[in-house]
PDB file of C-alpha atoms in Angstrom:
ATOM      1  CA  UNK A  23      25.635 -45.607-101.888  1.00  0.00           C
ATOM      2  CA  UNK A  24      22.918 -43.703-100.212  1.00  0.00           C
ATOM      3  CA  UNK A  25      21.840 -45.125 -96.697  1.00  0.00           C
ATOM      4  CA  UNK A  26      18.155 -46.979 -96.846  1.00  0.00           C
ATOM      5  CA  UNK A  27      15.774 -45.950 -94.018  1.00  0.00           C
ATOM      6  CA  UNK A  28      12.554 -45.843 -93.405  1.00  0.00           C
ATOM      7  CA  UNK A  29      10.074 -43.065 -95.103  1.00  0.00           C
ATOM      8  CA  UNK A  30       6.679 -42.274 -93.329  1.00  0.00           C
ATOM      9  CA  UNK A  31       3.356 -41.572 -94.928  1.00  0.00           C
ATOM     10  CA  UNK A  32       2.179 -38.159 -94.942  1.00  0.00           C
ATOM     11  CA  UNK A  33      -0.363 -39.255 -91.730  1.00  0.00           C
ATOM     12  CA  UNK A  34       2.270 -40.043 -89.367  1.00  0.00           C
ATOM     13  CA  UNK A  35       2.474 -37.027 -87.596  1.00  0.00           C
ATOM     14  CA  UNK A  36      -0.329 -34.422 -87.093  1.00  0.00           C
ATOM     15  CA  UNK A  37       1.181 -31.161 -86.765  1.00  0.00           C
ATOM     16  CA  UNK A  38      -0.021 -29.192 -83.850  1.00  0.00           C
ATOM     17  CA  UNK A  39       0.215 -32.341 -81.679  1.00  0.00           C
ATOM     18  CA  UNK A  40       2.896 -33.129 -78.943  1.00  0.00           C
ATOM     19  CA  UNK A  41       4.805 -36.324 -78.766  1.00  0.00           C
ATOM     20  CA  UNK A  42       7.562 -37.719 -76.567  1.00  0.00           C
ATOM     21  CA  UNK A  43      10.809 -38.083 -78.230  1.00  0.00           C
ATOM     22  CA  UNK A  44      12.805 -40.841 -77.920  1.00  0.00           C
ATOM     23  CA  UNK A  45      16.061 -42.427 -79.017  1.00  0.00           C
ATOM     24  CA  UNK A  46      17.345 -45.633 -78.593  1.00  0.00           C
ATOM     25  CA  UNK A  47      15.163 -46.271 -75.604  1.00  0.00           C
ATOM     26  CA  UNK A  48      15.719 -43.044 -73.509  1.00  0.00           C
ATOM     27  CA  UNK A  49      13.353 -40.653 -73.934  1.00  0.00           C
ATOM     28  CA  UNK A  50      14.457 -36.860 -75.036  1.00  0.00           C
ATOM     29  CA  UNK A  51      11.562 -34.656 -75.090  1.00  0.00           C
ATOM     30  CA  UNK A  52       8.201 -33.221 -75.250  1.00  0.00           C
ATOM     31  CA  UNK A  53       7.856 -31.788 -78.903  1.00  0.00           C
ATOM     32  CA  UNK A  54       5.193 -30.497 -81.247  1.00  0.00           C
ATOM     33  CA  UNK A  55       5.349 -31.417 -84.917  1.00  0.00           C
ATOM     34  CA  UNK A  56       5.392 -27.949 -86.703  1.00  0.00           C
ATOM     35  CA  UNK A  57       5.580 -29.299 -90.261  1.00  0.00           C
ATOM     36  CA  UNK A  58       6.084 -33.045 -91.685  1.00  0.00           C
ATOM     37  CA  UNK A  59       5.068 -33.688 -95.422  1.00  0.00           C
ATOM     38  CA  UNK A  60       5.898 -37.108 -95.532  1.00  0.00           C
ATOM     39  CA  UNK A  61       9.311 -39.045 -96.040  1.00  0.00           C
ATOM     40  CA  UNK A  62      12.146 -38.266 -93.647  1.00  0.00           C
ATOM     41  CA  UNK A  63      12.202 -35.172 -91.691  1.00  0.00           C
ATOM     42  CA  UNK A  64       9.759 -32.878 -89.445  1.00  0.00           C
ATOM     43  CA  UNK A  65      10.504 -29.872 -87.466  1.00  0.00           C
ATOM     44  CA  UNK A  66       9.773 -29.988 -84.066  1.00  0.00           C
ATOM     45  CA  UNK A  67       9.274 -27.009 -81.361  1.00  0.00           C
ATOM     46  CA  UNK A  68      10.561 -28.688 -77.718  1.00  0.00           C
ATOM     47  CA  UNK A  69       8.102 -28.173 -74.703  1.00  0.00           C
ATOM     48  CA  UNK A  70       9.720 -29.786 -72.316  1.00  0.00           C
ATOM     49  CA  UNK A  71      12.843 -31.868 -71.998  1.00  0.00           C
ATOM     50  CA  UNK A  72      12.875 -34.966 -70.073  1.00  0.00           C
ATOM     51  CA  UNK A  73      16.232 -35.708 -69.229  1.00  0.00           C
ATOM     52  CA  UNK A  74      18.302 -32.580 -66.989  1.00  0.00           C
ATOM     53  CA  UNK A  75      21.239 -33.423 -68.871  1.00  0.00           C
ATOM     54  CA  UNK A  76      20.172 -32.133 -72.378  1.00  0.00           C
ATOM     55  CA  UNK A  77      17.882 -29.589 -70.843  1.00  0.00           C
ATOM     56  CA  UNK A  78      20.100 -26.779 -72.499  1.00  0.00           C
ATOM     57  CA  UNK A  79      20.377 -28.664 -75.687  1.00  0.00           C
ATOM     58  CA  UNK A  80      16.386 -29.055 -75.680  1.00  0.00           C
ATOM     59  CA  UNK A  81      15.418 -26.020 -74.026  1.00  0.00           C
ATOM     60  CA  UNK A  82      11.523 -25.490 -74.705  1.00  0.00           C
ATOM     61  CA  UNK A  83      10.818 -22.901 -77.388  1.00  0.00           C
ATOM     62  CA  UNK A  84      13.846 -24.285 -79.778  1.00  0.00           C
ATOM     63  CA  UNK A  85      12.608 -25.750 -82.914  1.00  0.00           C
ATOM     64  CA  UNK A  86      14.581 -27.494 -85.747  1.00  0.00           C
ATOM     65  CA  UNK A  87      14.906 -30.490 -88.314  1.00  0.00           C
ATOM     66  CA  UNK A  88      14.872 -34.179 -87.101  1.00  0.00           C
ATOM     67  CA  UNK A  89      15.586 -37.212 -89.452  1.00  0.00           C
ATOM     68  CA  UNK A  90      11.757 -39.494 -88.125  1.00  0.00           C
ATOM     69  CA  UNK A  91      13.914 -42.622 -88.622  1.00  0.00           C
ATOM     70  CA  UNK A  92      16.028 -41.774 -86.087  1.00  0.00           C
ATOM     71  CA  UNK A  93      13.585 -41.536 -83.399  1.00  0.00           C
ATOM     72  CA  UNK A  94      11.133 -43.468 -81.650  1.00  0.00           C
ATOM     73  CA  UNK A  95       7.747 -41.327 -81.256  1.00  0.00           C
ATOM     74  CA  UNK A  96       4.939 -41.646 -78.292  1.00  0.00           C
TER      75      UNK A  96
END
């Protein structure tokens, strides 16, 4: 059985625009939306990371994949 979860509308997200990234409360990161089309994923390019312990996990310039659903968006 496929997990349910939540799908976003294609105006969620504005590319271009930088949001703080959070999960479960803490926040992550500073990241700009690169692409999101709707649904369950967006790439995101890090700007700054907001915690020292995953600053070499979020280093600013790295971009990849994140599942929306799993993150909490400012």
């Amino acid at each position: 059985m496929k997990p349910v979860h939540e799908k976003l509308p294609k105006d969620s997200f504005e590319p271009g625009r930088a949001y703080t990234v959070s999960m479960q409360g803490t926040s992550l990161y500073v990241a700009e939306v690169i692409k999101f089309h709707g649904g369950c994923w967006a790439t995101v390019r890090v700007q700054q990371p907001l915690h020292e312990a995953y600053a070499a996990e979020y280093a600013p310039g790295t971009e990849f994949d994140i599942k929306v659903a799993n993150y909490e968006f400012e």
